[in-house]
Amino acid sequence: MTSETDRPAPAGRVDPDGEPRLADDGRPSPRPDGEPGLASDGAERPARVVRRDARRSRELIVAAARELFAQRGLGVGFNEVAHHAGVGVGTVYRRFADKESLVREALAAPLAEIVAVAEEASQAERAWDGLVMLLDRGADLLAANLGLRDVALAPERRVEVLSDGVDALAAVGERLQERALAEGDLRAGVTGEDVLLLLWMVSEVAENSSDVRPDAYRRYLRIVLDGIRSGPGRGDLGDPVTPEQALEIGRRWGARG
């Protein structure tokens, strides 16, 4: 997930937070005084101060990444995260070995939130009510966090360590759909792939209307929910999209970010 903008800064310079930047081989280059553990005046920095500074810079990086991923999706690079956090890009590389480890830490909490919604929805007495809860509140979370959308809906953007949460989310949705169909509330012929692509559509409305009408996506979510509910006069939906086709469509959609 590393982009051209994620390459380390040139060696031999010091980051704005006082730490050495990385050399071209990815290792920290020495401070001007030659010792990464020394202050600029040559005095040794206490280990507890170094640890505290490292912890603080990591917190700044994660907070910046979480905010940028939410606003712009996973296309954000290390340089942009470093700038937003107020640290040097070398510091980001020292705290996180690669883009996936940063995505994991920045999006673990938002993903856990949507998984918790799914677990609550799975307890609904009527499956349709649970499905509506999952799509309704899930759409809110995806609209508010484009990075979460990328992880949840775009297969090539999934980070391995977040896969368990994404898989759990998909499993709950599948069980709710099966139950809602058996209970007669879900329109015949609606598949999991349909729901995946409908969520893409609603989240696209949310992204592109955020500066014009932030809540516009909720109107279209209501239309979507009405469209997949069973009722009189429902026509045939035609051939369903295959899982492979849905994954490819999601891949192309996600690659635009």
mmCIF file of C-alpha atoms in Angstrom:
data_model
loop_
_atom_site.group_PDB
_atom_site.id
_atom_site.type_symbol
_atom_site.label_atom_id
_atom_site.label_comp_id
_atom_site.label_asym_id
_atom_site.label_seq_id
_atom_site.Cartn_x
_atom_site.Cartn_y
_atom_site.Cartn_z
ATOM 1 C CA MET A 1 0.000 0.000 0.000
ATOM 2 C CA THR A 2 3.071 2.238 -0.229
ATOM 3 C CA SER A 3 2.862 5.064 -2.756
ATOM 4 C CA GLU A 4 5.482 7.246 -4.371
ATOM 5 C CA THR A 5 4.749 9.935 -1.803
ATOM 6 C CA ASP A 6 5.593 7.510 1.021
ATOM 7 C CA ARG A 7 9.299 7.285 0.251
ATOM 8 C CA PRO A 8 11.661 8.295 3.064
ATOM 9 C CA ALA A 9 13.087 11.808 3.100
ATOM 10 C CA PRO A 10 16.736 12.336 2.123
ATOM 11 C CA ALA A 11 19.358 11.312 4.670
ATOM 12 C CA GLY A 12 21.437 13.652 6.740
ATOM 13 C CA ARG A 13 18.683 16.005 7.883
ATOM 14 C CA VAL A 14 16.667 16.231 11.074
ATOM 15 C CA ASP A 15 12.869 15.984 11.266
ATOM 16 C CA PRO A 16 10.843 18.905 12.652
ATOM 17 C CA ASP A 17 10.277 16.886 15.848
ATOM 18 C CA GLY A 18 14.012 16.583 16.430
ATOM 19 C CA GLU A 19 14.467 12.981 15.232
ATOM 20 C CA PRO A 20 16.802 11.913 12.426
ATOM 21 C CA ARG A 21 15.325 11.305 8.994
ATOM 22 C CA LEU A 22 15.801 8.010 7.239
ATOM 23 C CA ALA A 23 18.575 7.192 4.830
ATOM 24 C CA ASP A 24 17.788 5.766 1.393
ATOM 25 C CA ASP A 25 18.166 2.217 2.775
ATOM 26 C CA GLY A 26 15.378 2.903 5.291
ATOM 27 C CA ARG A 27 17.656 3.115 8.353
ATOM 28 C CA PRO A 28 17.823 6.207 10.561
ATOM 29 C CA SER A 29 20.621 8.522 9.536
ATOM 30 C CA PRO A 30 22.649 10.000 12.429
ATOM 31 C CA ARG A 31 21.890 13.331 14.006
ATOM 32 C CA PRO A 32 24.254 16.146 13.133
ATOM 33 C CA ASP A 33 26.209 15.277 16.285
ATOM 34 C CA GLY A 34 26.434 11.650 15.111
ATOM 35 C CA GLU A 35 24.356 10.069 17.904
ATOM 36 C CA PRO A 36 20.604 9.399 17.539
ATOM 37 C CA GLY A 37 20.303 9.325 21.336
ATOM 38 C CA LEU A 38 21.908 12.680 21.925
ATOM 39 C CA ALA A 39 20.443 16.160 21.964
ATOM 40 C CA SER A 40 21.806 18.786 19.590
ATOM 41 C CA ASP A 41 24.141 20.111 22.287
ATOM 42 C CA GLY A 42 25.692 16.681 22.782
ATOM 43 C CA ALA A 43 23.956 15.949 26.088
ATOM 44 C CA GLU A 44 22.443 12.499 26.499
ATOM 45 C CA ARG A 45 18.641 12.418 26.547
ATOM 46 C CA PRO A 46 17.170 10.350 29.421
ATOM 47 C CA ALA A 47 15.578 7.098 28.264
ATOM 48 C CA ARG A 48 12.242 8.003 29.837
ATOM 49 C CA VAL A 49 12.174 11.252 27.845
ATOM 50 C CA VAL A 50 12.948 9.376 24.628
ATOM 51 C CA ARG A 51 10.159 6.875 25.358
ATOM 52 C CA ARG A 52 7.709 9.633 26.213
ATOM 53 C CA ASP A 53 8.564 11.532 23.031
ATOM 54 C CA ALA A 54 8.225 8.347 20.972
ATOM 55 C CA ARG A 55 4.838 7.578 22.486
ATOM 56 C CA ARG A 56 3.658 11.133 21.909
ATOM 57 C CA SER A 57 4.784 11.181 18.288
ATOM 58 C CA ARG A 58 3.064 7.833 17.686
ATOM 59 C CA GLU A 59 -0.176 9.200 19.120
ATOM 60 C CA LEU A 60 0.069 12.274 16.892
ATOM 61 C CA ILE A 61 0.674 10.113 13.822
ATOM 62 C CA VAL A 62 -2.258 7.781 14.531
ATOM 63 C CA ALA A 63 -4.611 10.699 15.207
ATOM 64 C CA ALA A 64 -3.526 12.430 11.992
ATOM 65 C CA ALA A 65 -3.880 9.235 9.953
ATOM 66 C CA ARG A 66 -7.317 8.499 11.403
ATOM 67 C CA GLU A 67 -8.507 11.989 10.494
ATOM 68 C CA LEU A 68 -7.039 11.978 6.973
ATOM 69 C CA PHE A 69 -8.221 8.436 6.188
ATOM 70 C CA ALA A 70 -11.717 9.392 7.320
ATOM 71 C CA GLN A 71 -11.737 12.515 5.145
ATOM 72 C CA ARG A 72 -10.010 11.187 2.033
ATOM 73 C CA GLY A 73 -9.767 7.399 2.148
ATOM 74 C CA LEU A 74 -6.710 5.169 2.085
ATOM 75 C CA GLY A 75 -4.954 6.954 -0.767
ATOM 76 C CA VAL A 76 -3.284 9.272 1.769
ATOM 77 C CA GLY A 77 0.484 8.786 1.938
ATOM 78 C CA PHE A 78 3.037 8.921 4.752
ATOM 79 C CA ASN A 79 4.239 12.386 3.748
ATOM 80 C CA GLU A 80 0.716 13.796 4.111
ATOM 81 C CA VAL A 81 0.234 12.050 7.454
ATOM 82 C CA ALA A 82 3.568 13.397 8.712
ATOM 83 C CA HIS A 83 2.701 16.940 7.653
ATOM 84 C CA HIS A 84 -0.725 16.760 9.296
ATOM 85 C CA ALA A 85 0.787 15.345 12.504
ATOM 86 C CA GLY A 86 3.512 17.988 12.597
ATOM 87 C CA VAL A 87 6.360 15.452 12.498
ATOM 88 C CA GLY A 88 8.907 14.412 9.905
ATOM 89 C CA VAL A 89 8.206 11.542 7.531
ATOM 90 C CA GLY A 90 11.186 9.681 9.004
ATOM 91 C CA THR A 91 9.365 9.600 12.322
ATOM 92 C CA VAL A 92 6.361 7.968 10.680
ATOM 93 C CA TYR A 93 8.598 5.290 9.179
ATOM 94 C CA ARG A 94 10.214 4.603 12.545
ATOM 95 C CA ARG A 95 6.876 4.182 14.262
ATOM 96 C CA PHE A 96 5.234 2.155 11.478
ATOM 97 C CA ALA A 97 7.039 -0.352 9.305
ATOM 98 C CA ASP A 98 4.555 -0.037 6.451
ATOM 99 C CA LYS A 99 1.236 1.482 5.399
ATOM 100 C CA GLU A 100 -0.760 -1.546 6.504
ATOM 101 C CA SER A 101 0.408 -1.267 10.118
ATOM 102 C CA LEU A 102 -0.663 2.384 10.193
ATOM 103 C CA VAL A 103 -4.054 1.593 8.628
ATOM 104 C CA ARG A 104 -4.567 -1.189 11.156
ATOM 105 C CA GLU A 105 -3.985 1.081 14.128
ATOM 106 C CA ALA A 106 -5.898 4.054 12.720
ATOM 107 C CA LEU A 107 -8.983 2.076 11.655
ATOM 108 C CA ALA A 108 -9.186 -0.673 14.267
ATOM 109 C CA ALA A 109 -11.576 1.333 16.473
ATOM 110 C CA PRO A 110 -13.910 2.503 13.654
ATOM 111 C CA LEU A 111 -14.091 -1.053 12.305
ATOM 112 C CA ALA A 112 -14.835 -2.421 15.776
ATOM 113 C CA GLU A 113 -17.677 0.117 16.018
ATOM 114 C CA ILE A 114 -19.387 -1.085 12.850
ATOM 115 C CA VAL A 115 -18.855 -4.732 13.859
ATOM 116 C CA ALA A 116 -20.548 -3.941 17.193
ATOM 117 C CA VAL A 117 -23.495 -2.492 15.255
ATOM 118 C CA ALA A 118 -23.669 -5.713 13.231
ATOM 119 C CA GLU A 119 -23.658 -7.834 16.369
ATOM 120 C CA GLU A 120 -26.473 -5.748 17.835
ATOM 121 C CA ALA A 121 -28.413 -6.014 14.575
ATOM 122 C CA SER A 122 -28.044 -9.810 14.569
ATOM 123 C CA GLN A 123 -30.014 -9.958 17.834
ATOM 124 C CA ALA A 124 -33.121 -8.335 16.329
ATOM 125 C CA GLU A 125 -36.241 -10.466 16.717
ATOM 126 C CA ARG A 126 -37.220 -9.845 13.096
ATOM 127 C CA ALA A 127 -34.348 -10.132 10.646
ATOM 128 C CA TRP A 128 -35.612 -7.251 8.495
ATOM 129 C CA ASP A 129 -35.352 -4.892 11.473
ATOM 130 C CA GLY A 130 -31.783 -6.034 12.056
ATOM 131 C CA LEU A 131 -30.915 -5.618 8.392
ATOM 132 C CA VAL A 132 -32.346 -2.087 8.379
ATOM 133 C CA MET A 133 -30.356 -1.260 11.531
ATOM 134 C CA LEU A 134 -27.143 -2.592 9.984
ATOM 135 C CA LEU A 135 -27.585 -0.722 6.700
ATOM 136 C CA ASP A 136 -28.860 2.435 8.351
ATOM 137 C CA ARG A 137 -26.193 2.838 11.012
ATOM 138 C CA GLY A 138 -23.555 1.225 8.845
ATOM 139 C CA ALA A 139 -24.183 3.791 6.108
ATOM 140 C CA ASP A 140 -23.745 6.570 8.677
ATOM 141 C CA LEU A 141 -20.369 5.174 9.739
ATOM 142 C CA LEU A 142 -19.188 4.628 6.160
ATOM 143 C CA ALA A 143 -20.314 8.118 5.136
ATOM 144 C CA ALA A 144 -18.338 9.612 8.016
ATOM 145 C CA ASN A 145 -15.166 7.604 7.348
ATOM 146 C CA LEU A 146 -14.001 6.970 3.783
ATOM 147 C CA GLY A 147 -11.076 4.902 5.021
ATOM 148 C CA LEU A 148 -13.477 2.581 6.806
ATOM 149 C CA ARG A 149 -15.509 2.384 3.606
ATOM 150 C CA ASP A 150 -12.401 1.402 1.662
ATOM 151 C CA VAL A 151 -11.558 -1.358 4.146
ATOM 152 C CA ALA A 152 -15.130 -2.675 4.434
ATOM 153 C CA LEU A 153 -16.173 -2.542 0.777
ATOM 154 C CA ALA A 154 -13.040 -2.663 -1.405
ATOM 155 C CA PRO A 155 -11.361 -6.098 -1.314
ATOM 156 C CA GLU A 156 -7.938 -4.925 -2.482
ATOM 157 C CA ARG A 157 -7.846 -2.304 0.264
ATOM 158 C CA ARG A 158 -8.376 -4.813 3.048
ATOM 159 C CA VAL A 159 -5.567 -5.023 5.553
ATOM 160 C CA GLU A 160 -4.833 -8.585 6.615
ATOM 161 C CA VAL A 161 -5.031 -7.835 10.324
ATOM 162 C CA LEU A 162 -8.465 -6.243 9.871
ATOM 163 C CA SER A 163 -9.849 -9.123 7.828
ATOM 164 C CA ASP A 164 -11.426 -10.844 10.834
ATOM 165 C CA GLY A 165 -13.577 -7.791 11.528
ATOM 166 C CA VAL A 166 -14.576 -7.391 7.882
ATOM 167 C CA ASP A 167 -15.399 -11.092 7.610
ATOM 168 C CA ALA A 168 -17.489 -10.942 10.797
ATOM 169 C CA LEU A 169 -19.401 -7.980 9.383
ATOM 170 C CA ALA A 170 -20.072 -9.820 6.116
ATOM 171 C CA ALA A 171 -21.165 -12.970 7.955
ATOM 172 C CA VAL A 172 -23.745 -11.072 10.023
ATOM 173 C CA GLY A 173 -25.133 -9.379 6.916
ATOM 174 C CA GLU A 174 -25.419 -12.713 5.126
ATOM 175 C CA ARG A 175 -27.275 -14.359 8.020
ATOM 176 C CA LEU A 176 -29.679 -11.431 8.308
ATOM 177 C CA GLN A 177 -30.430 -11.590 4.596
ATOM 178 C CA GLU A 178 -31.082 -15.326 4.734
ATOM 179 C CA ARG A 179 -33.428 -14.906 7.690
ATOM 180 C CA ALA A 180 -35.225 -11.901 6.176
ATOM 181 C CA LEU A 181 -35.794 -13.845 2.958
ATOM 182 C CA ALA A 182 -37.135 -16.864 4.882
ATOM 183 C CA GLU A 183 -39.426 -14.566 6.906
ATOM 184 C CA GLY A 184 -40.784 -13.046 3.703
ATOM 185 C CA ASP A 185 -39.543 -9.493 4.279
ATOM 186 C CA LEU A 186 -36.639 -9.387 1.819
ATOM 187 C CA ARG A 187 -37.417 -9.136 -1.863
ATOM 188 C CA ALA A 188 -36.789 -12.396 -3.709
ATOM 189 C CA GLY A 189 -33.619 -12.353 -5.753
ATOM 190 C CA VAL A 190 -31.705 -9.793 -3.633
ATOM 191 C CA THR A 191 -28.184 -11.069 -2.978
ATOM 192 C CA GLY A 192 -25.268 -10.135 -0.761
ATOM 193 C CA GLU A 193 -23.521 -8.717 -3.800
ATOM 194 C CA ASP A 194 -26.507 -6.430 -4.377
ATOM 195 C CA VAL A 195 -26.247 -5.064 -0.841
ATOM 196 C CA LEU A 196 -22.488 -4.528 -1.207
ATOM 197 C CA LEU A 197 -22.923 -2.494 -4.381
ATOM 198 C CA LEU A 198 -25.886 -0.580 -2.962
ATOM 199 C CA LEU A 199 -23.708 0.478 -0.031
ATOM 200 C CA TRP A 200 -21.098 1.699 -2.507
ATOM 201 C CA MET A 201 -23.776 3.740 -4.255
ATOM 202 C CA VAL A 202 -25.074 5.308 -1.044
ATOM 203 C CA SER A 203 -21.559 6.076 0.203
ATOM 204 C CA GLU A 204 -20.721 7.712 -3.132
ATOM 205 C CA VAL A 205 -23.724 9.994 -2.720
ATOM 206 C CA ALA A 206 -22.537 10.796 0.810
ATOM 207 C CA GLU A 207 -19.000 11.614 -0.348
ATOM 208 C CA ASN A 208 -20.039 13.825 -3.249
ATOM 209 C CA SER A 209 -22.831 15.678 -1.439
ATOM 210 C CA SER A 210 -21.018 16.331 1.842
ATOM 211 C CA ASP A 211 -20.430 20.022 1.052
ATOM 212 C CA VAL A 212 -23.833 20.533 -0.558
ATOM 213 C CA ARG A 213 -26.335 18.455 1.401
ATOM 214 C CA PRO A 214 -24.590 16.300 4.040
ATOM 215 C CA ASP A 215 -27.663 14.215 4.847
ATOM 216 C CA ALA A 216 -28.726 13.602 1.224
ATOM 217 C CA TYR A 217 -27.480 9.996 1.303
ATOM 218 C CA ARG A 218 -30.080 9.093 3.916
ATOM 219 C CA ARG A 219 -32.891 9.862 1.440
ATOM 220 C CA TYR A 220 -31.362 7.443 -1.047
ATOM 221 C CA LEU A 221 -30.766 4.856 1.610
ATOM 222 C CA ARG A 222 -34.519 4.923 2.314
ATOM 223 C CA ILE A 223 -35.196 4.412 -1.393
ATOM 224 C CA VAL A 224 -32.743 1.503 -1.422
ATOM 225 C CA LEU A 225 -34.382 -0.118 1.602
ATOM 226 C CA ASP A 226 -37.833 0.229 0.044
ATOM 227 C CA GLY A 227 -36.456 -1.292 -3.145
ATOM 228 C CA ILE A 228 -35.152 -4.466 -1.509
ATOM 229 C CA ARG A 229 -38.184 -5.070 0.688
ATOM 230 C CA SER A 230 -40.759 -7.577 -0.466
ATOM 231 C CA GLY A 231 -44.135 -6.279 -1.560
ATOM 232 C CA PRO A 232 -46.850 -6.620 -4.171
ATOM 233 C CA GLY A 233 -46.089 -5.925 -7.801
ATOM 234 C CA ARG A 234 -42.370 -6.590 -7.553
ATOM 235 C CA GLY A 235 -40.920 -7.465 -10.947
ATOM 236 C CA ASP A 236 -38.085 -9.809 -11.740
ATOM 237 C CA LEU A 237 -34.646 -8.371 -10.949
ATOM 238 C CA GLY A 238 -32.895 -10.162 -13.785
ATOM 239 C CA ASP A 239 -29.644 -12.073 -13.551
ATOM 240 C CA PRO A 240 -27.726 -11.359 -10.342
ATOM 241 C CA VAL A 241 -24.208 -9.993 -10.273
ATOM 242 C CA THR A 242 -21.785 -12.814 -9.525
ATOM 243 C CA PRO A 243 -19.436 -12.640 -6.510
ATOM 244 C CA GLU A 244 -16.479 -12.296 -8.878
ATOM 245 C CA GLN A 245 -18.150 -9.446 -10.752
ATOM 246 C CA ALA A 246 -19.051 -7.668 -7.513
ATOM 247 C CA LEU A 247 -15.446 -7.924 -6.291
ATOM 248 C CA GLU A 248 -14.139 -6.506 -9.558
ATOM 249 C CA ILE A 249 -16.638 -3.645 -9.474
ATOM 250 C CA GLY A 250 -15.669 -2.935 -5.850
ATOM 251 C CA ARG A 251 -11.980 -3.069 -6.788
ATOM 252 C CA ARG A 252 -12.487 -0.490 -9.529
ATOM 253 C CA TRP A 253 -14.598 1.686 -7.291
ATOM 254 C CA GLY A 254 -12.057 1.573 -4.483
ATOM 255 C CA ALA A 255 -9.124 2.231 -6.828
ATOM 256 C CA ARG A 256 -10.543 5.692 -7.587
ATOM 257 C CA GLY A 257 -9.609 6.845 -4.095
#
